[in-house]
Structure formats: structure tokens, C-alpha cells
Coordinates of C-alpha atoms in Angstrom, one line a residue:
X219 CA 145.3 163.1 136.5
X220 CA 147.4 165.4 134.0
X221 CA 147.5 168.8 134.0
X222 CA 145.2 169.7 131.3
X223 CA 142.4 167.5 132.8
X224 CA 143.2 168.8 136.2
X225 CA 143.1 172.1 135.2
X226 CA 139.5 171.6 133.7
X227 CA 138.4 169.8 137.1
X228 CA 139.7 173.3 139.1
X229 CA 137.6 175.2 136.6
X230 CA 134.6 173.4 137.0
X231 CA 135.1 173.2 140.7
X232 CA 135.2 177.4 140.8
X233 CA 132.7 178.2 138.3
X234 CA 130.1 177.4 140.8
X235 CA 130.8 180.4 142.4
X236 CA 131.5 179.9 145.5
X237 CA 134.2 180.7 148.4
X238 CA 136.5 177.4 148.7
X239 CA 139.2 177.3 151.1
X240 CA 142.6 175.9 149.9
X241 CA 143.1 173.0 151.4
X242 CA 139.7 171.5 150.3
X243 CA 140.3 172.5 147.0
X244 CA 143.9 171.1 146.7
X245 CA 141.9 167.9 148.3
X246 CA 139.3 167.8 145.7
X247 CA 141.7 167.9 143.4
X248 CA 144.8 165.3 145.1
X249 CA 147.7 167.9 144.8
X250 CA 149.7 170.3 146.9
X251 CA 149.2 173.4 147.8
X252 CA 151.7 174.7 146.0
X253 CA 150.5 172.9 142.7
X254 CA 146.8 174.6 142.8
X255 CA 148.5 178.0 143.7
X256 CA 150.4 177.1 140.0
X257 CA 147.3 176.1 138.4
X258 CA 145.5 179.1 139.6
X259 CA 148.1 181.4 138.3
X260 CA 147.3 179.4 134.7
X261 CA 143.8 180.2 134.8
X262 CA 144.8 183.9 135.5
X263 CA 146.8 184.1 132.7
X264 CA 144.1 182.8 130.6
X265 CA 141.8 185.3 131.5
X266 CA 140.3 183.6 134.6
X267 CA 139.8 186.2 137.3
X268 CA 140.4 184.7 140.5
X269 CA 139.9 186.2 143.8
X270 CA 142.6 184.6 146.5
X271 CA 142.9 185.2 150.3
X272 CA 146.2 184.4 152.3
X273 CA 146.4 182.9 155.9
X274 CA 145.0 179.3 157.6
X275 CA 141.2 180.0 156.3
X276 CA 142.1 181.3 153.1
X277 CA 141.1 180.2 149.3
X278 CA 140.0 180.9 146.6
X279 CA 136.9 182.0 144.5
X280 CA 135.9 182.9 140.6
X281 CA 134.9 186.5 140.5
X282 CA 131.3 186.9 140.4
X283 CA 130.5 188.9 137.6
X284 CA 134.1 189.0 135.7
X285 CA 133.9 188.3 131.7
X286 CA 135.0 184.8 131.1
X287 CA 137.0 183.7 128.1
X288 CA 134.5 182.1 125.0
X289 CA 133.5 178.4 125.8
X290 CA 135.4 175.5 123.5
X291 CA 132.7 173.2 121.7
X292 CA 133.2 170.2 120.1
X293 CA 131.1 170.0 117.2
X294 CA 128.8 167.5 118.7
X295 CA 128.0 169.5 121.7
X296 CA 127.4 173.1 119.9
X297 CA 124.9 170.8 118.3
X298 CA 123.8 169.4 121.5
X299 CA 123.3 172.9 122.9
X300 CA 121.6 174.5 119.9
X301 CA 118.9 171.0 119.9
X302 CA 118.3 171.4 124.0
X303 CA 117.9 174.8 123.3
X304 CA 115.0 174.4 120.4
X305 CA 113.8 172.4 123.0
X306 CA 113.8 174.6 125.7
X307 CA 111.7 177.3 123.5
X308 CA 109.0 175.0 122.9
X309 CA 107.6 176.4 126.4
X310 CA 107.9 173.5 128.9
X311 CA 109.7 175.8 131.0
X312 CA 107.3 179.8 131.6
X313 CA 109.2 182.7 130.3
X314 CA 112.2 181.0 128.7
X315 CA 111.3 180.4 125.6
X316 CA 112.2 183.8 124.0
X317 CA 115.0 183.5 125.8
X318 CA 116.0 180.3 124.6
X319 CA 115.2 181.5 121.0
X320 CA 118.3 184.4 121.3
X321 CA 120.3 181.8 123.0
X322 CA 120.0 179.6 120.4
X323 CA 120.5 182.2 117.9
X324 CA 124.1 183.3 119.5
X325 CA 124.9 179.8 119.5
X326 CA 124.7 179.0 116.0
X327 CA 126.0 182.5 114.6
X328 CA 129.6 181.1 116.5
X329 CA 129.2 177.6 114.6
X330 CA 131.3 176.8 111.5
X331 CA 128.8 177.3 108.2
X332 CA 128.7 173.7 107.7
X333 CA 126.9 173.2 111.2
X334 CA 125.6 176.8 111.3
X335 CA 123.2 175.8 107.8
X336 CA 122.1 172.6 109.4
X337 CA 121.2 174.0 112.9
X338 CA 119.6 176.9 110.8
X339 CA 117.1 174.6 109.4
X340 CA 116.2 173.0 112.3
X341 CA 115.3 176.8 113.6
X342 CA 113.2 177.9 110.5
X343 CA 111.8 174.5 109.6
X344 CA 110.1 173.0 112.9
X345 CA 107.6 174.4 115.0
X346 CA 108.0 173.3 118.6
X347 CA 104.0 172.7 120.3
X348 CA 104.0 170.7 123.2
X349 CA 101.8 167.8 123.2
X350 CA 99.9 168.2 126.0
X351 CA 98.8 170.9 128.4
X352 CA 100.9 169.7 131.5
X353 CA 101.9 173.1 134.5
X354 CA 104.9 175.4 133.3
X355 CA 107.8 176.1 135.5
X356 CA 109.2 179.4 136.4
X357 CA 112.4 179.7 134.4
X358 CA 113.8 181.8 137.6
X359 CA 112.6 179.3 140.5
X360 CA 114.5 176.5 138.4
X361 CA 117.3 178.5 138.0
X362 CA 117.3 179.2 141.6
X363 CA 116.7 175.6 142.6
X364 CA 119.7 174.5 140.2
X365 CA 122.4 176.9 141.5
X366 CA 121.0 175.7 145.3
X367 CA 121.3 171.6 144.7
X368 CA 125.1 172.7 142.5
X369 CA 126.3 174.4 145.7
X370 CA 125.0 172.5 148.4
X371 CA 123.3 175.8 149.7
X372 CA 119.8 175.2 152.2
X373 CA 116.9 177.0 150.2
X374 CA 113.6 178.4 151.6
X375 CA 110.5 178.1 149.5
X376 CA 106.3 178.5 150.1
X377 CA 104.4 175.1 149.2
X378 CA 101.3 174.3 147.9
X379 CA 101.1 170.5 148.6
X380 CA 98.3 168.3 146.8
X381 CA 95.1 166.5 148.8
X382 CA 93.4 163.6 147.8
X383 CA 90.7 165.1 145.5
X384 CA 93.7 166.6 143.4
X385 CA 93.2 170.2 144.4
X386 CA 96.3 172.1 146.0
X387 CA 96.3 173.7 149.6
X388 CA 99.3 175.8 150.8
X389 CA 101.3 173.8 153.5
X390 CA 103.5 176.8 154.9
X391 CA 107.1 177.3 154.3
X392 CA 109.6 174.6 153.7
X393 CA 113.5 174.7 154.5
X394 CA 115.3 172.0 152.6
X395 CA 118.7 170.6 151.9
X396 CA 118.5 170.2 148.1
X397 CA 119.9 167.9 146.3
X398 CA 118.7 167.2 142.9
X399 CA 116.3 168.0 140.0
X400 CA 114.7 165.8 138.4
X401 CA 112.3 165.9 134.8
X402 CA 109.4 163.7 134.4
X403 CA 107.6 163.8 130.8
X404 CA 106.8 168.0 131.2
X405 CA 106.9 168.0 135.3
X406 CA 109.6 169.1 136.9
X407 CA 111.0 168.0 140.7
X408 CA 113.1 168.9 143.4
X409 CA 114.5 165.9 145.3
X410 CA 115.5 167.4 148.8
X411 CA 115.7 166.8 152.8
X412 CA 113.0 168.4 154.4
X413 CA 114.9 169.9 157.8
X414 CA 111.4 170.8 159.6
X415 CA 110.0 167.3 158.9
X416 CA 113.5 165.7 159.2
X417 CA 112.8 163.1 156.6
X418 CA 113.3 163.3 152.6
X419 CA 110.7 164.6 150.2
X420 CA 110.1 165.6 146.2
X421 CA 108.5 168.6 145.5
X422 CA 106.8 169.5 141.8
X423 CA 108.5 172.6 140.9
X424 CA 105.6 174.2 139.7
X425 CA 104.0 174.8 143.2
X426 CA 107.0 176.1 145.1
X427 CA 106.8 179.6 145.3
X428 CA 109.5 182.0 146.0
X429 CA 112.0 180.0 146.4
X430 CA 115.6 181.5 147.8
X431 CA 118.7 180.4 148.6
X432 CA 120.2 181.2 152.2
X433 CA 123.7 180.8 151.8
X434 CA 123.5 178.3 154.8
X435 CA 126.1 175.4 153.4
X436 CA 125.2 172.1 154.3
X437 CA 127.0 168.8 153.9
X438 CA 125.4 166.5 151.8
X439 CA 123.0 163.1 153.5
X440 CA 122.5 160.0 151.6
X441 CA 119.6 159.6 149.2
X442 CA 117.8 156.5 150.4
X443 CA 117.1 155.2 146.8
X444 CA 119.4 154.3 144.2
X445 CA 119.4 157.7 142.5
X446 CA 116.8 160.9 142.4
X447 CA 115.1 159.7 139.7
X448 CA 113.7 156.1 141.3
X449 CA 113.3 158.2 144.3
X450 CA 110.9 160.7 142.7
X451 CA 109.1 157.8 141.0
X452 CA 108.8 155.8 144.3
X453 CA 106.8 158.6 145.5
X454 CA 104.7 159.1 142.8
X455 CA 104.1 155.1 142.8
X456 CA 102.7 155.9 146.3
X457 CA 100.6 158.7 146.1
X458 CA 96.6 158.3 146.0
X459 CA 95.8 158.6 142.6
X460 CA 92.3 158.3 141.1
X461 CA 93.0 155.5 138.3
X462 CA 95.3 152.5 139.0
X463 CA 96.2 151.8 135.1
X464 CA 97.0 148.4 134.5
X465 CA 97.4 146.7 131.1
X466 CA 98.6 143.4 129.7
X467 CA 100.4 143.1 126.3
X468 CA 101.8 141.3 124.2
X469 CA 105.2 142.0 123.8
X470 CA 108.5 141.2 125.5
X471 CA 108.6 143.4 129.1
X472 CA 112.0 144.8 128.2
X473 CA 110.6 146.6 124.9
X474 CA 107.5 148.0 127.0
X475 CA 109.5 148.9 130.0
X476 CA 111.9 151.1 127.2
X477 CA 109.1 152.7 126.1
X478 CA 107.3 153.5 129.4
X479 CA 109.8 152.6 132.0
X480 CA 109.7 156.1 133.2
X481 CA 105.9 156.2 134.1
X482 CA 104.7 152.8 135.2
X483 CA 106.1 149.6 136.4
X484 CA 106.3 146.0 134.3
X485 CA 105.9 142.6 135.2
X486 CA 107.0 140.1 133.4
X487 CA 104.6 137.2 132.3
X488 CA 104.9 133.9 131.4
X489 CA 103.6 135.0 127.9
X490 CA 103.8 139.2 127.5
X491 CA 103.8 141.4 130.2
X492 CA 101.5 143.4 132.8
X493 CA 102.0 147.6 133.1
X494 CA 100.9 149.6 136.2
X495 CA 100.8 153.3 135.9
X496 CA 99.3 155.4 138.6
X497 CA 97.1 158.6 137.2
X498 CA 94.6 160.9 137.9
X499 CA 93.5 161.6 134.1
X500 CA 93.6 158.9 131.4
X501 CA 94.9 160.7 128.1
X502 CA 98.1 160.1 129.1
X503 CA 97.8 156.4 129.2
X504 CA 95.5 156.4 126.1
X505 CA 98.3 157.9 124.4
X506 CA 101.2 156.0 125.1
X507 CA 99.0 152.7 124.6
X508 CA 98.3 153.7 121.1
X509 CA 102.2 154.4 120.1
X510 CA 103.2 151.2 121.4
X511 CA 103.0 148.5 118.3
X512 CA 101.7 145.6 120.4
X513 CA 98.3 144.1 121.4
X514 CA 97.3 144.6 124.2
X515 CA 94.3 144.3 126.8
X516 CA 92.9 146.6 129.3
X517 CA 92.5 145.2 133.1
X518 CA 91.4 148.3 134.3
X519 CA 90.0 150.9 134.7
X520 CA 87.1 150.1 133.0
X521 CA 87.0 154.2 132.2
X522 CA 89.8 153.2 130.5
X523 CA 88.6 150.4 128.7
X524 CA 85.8 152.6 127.3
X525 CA 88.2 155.3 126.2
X526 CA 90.4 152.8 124.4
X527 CA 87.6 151.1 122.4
X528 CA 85.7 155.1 121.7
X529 CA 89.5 156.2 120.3
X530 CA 89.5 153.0 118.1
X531 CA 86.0 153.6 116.7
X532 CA 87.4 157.5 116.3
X533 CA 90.4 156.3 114.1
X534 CA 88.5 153.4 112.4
X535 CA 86.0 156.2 111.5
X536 CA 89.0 158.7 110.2
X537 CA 90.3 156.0 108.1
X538 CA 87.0 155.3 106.2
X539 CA 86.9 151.7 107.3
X540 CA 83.2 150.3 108.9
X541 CA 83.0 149.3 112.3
X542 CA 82.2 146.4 113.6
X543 CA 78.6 145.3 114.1

């Protein structure tokens, strides 16, 4: 690779934070020792302090705590930040939407005036409500949880696991490998190896409790799924729920699975396609079914039947037209 883009690699590599011994580093990044001794006096003279020790075991490591030069954005991604972060203060995530408020404010005071006035108006001009009333994650825990899965670091957490009427009962302490997050619609998930059950599990963020990182390193195991995400919704697919959702439309399965691909599965048909979602509460599904511009027929549950056809009489009634018979 060439220098600049090495160079941003080594930067990336010791902004996690952590100790890393020469001659991984130099590995990581396919040079010599004496090239990532040269690149790390670069990133000193650019401000970067970086700690070094001398001998066989020693490396290298980003002071924690040391003021870091101002970050370089594109345009596209000062927008991308200042959007994720509108996002962020809409309250999916407990106690960081203030926070994300100021951050978003710091953000856009460093943007040119052209972007600064647009960004500005997406502030003042939008209101951000979530849609539904699904569980708030502890902005800490997350953070916590992120750092963890970034350094490959074994955390510790208290667990309140869910039974098959839907209420939660605290399982006792977990120690995991972690090894990725992963957001659902407004739920939240750890993917992680469980080292007291010895097999791999998701948690939902929002019921670990205090979680904390050892310091224990660990070398990362193979996810047995394609990627967190499938591995999560796998899970999910397997779990007792109380309503097995299944639907039947009208419309090519490609188009349905794009719009609900991340919370059921589709089968194609010889004409339309058949949806499965697993829940344990039906406005989820009553709201996706109505957003969807297809027809469509419900196989079940017949609660959800009657739901469909109470909304329709709802909206027939809010539009002033008569219902039938």
C-alpha cells in the first residue's frame, strides 16, 4: 500500500488504544521494522503522541488521554456525521440525546457555511419522535460494549434473560468474548461467545447490566453464521414467540423482502410471495403491512386478521368514506 494509506491504516490500528507490540504491528501492516519506526516518527511530528518501549516485547501505544489533531471530513461525511447524529438525539439510545444535540452542534459550527446552513435546518426544522415505544439502551453500557468487541477485550456483565411468558428473570453473571453489535429496528445486540456455556449467544443490550471490560485479550473464534447480523436474526427466528405472523401478498418477493428483509423471512410463490415474522405484539406487523403498497392476505394469526380489518374500518372512517355493509 503507499505511504499515505499506510499511514492512515497505523492510525486506525493505534487509536484503539491499546498496547501493540512491534512486530505485530509491522505484520498488520506488511513492512519492516524499521519502516513503522519511520512512520511512527511521522505521526509524532504531526502531533500524534505515541508511547514506544525498546527491547524483544516492546511496541507501541497512542497516549490515552493526549489531544489529537482535528479530524479531516470530506464533505459527505461531516454530513453523514451531523444526520447520524440528529439521529442519535431522537432517544433510541437513554442519556445520549443531549449529548448528541452538542455534538451535533460542534460539528456543524466546523462545516463550511454552505453545508453549515443546510445542516442547520435540518437541526431547527425537524423534530425527532420515535415511532414506537421499544426499551432504551444505556449510552455507557454501549459504549462499553463497543470499545470491548473493537479491542478484542473479554467483558463481564449481569443478565436478565427472557422466559416463555415474555417476563425477564436474572440468569447470573455472564463472561463473554465479544464480538459484534448489532441494531435491529430500535433494539440493540451483542453477538458474543459465552465462555461459561462454551457456545455462542446474542444478548439485547438493554438487559445487560453493568457491564465491564477485563482487560483479558482474547483471540478471536469464528462466528458460525455468515455475519452477526443473520446470526442475531437466526436466534430471534428461534425463540418462542407468542404470534407466528404469516402473510401472503401480492408482489414480487424481492420488493417485500427489501422492505422487511430484516424482520421476517420470504418465500417465494408461484404467484406473490408468503412473509413469516415471529412476535410477541402485533403493532409492529400491522404497521409495516400497511406501508407496503401491495395486497395482501392474512394466514394468521387470526388476532391479526381482526386487527388488520378494525385499522381498515379506522382509516375508512378517517377518510369519510362508508363502510361496507
Amino acid at each position: 500500500m503507499s505511504t499515505s494509506s499506510r499511514m492512515l491504516r497505523l492510525l486506525s490500528l493505534l487509536q484503539t488504544h491499546r498496547y501493540w507490540p512491534g512486530g505485530e504491528l509491522a505484520e498488520r501492516l506488511e513492512v519492516s521494522p524499521r519502516t513503522l519506526r519511520r512512520d511512527i516518527d511521522r505521526l509524532r511530528e504531526l502531533g500524534y503522541d505515541v508511547d514506544a518501549s525498546r527491547g524483544v516485547s516492546g511496541g507501541y501505544q497512542l497516549r490515552a488521554g493526549a489531544a489529537l489533531p482535528p479530524l479531516l471530513l470530506e464533505d459527505d461525511e461531516a454530513v453523514a456525521i451531523a444526520v447520524a447524529l440528529h439521529t442519535a438525539a431522537s432517544g433510541a439510545v437513554a442519556g445520549l440525546e443531549q449529548t448528541a444535540v452538542q455534538a451535533m452542534a460542534k460539528v456543524i459550527a466546523l462545516m463550511p457555511p454552505r453545508l453549515r446552513r443546510r445542516m442547520e435546518a435540518l437541526h431547527t426544522q425537524t423534530d425527532g419522535v420515535p415511532w414506537d415505544d421499544g426499551p432504551a439502551v444505556d449510552a455507557s453500557a454501549l459504549a462499553v460494549l463497543a470499545q470491548a468487541c473493537r479491542d478484542d477485550d473479554v467483558v463481564t456483565f449481569d443478565y436478565t434473560s427472557r422466559t416463555r411468558g415474555g417476563e425477564g428473570v436474572a440468569s447470573g453473571p455472564r463472561r463473554v468474548e465479544p464480538h459484534r453489535l448489532v441494531s435491529l429496528g430500535r433494539r440493540w445486540y451483542l453477538v458474543a461467545y459465552d465462555r461459561d456455556r462454551q457456545d455462542w449467544r446474542s444478548f439485547r443490550v438493554d438487559r445487560i447490566g453493568g457491564p465491564a471490560a477485563t482487560g483479558q485479550r482474547f483471540r478471536p473464534r469464528e462466528l458460525p453464521a455468515e455475519d452477526a447480523p443473520t446470526f442475531v436474526r437466526a436466534g430471534i427466528s428461534a425463540m418462542p414467540h407468542r404470534y407466528d405472523v404469516r402473510v401472503r401478498f401480492a408482489a414480487d418477493a424481492a420488493d417485500v423482502t427489501a422492505r422487511f428483509g430484516r424482520w421476517a423471512t420470504v418465500e417465494p410463490l408461484e404467484t406473490g410471495c408468503r412473509m413469516r415474522m415471529a412476535v410477541d405484539t402485533l403493532d409492529w406487523p400491522l404497521f409495516t403491512l400497511v406501508t407496503l403498497d401491495a395486497d395482501f392476505v392474512v394466514e394468521g394469526p387470526p388476532e391479526l386478521a381482526a386487527a388488520v380489518v378494525a385499522a381498515a374500518g379506522r382509516l375508512q372512517r378517517a377518510a369519510g368514506q362508508p363502510l361496507p355493509g
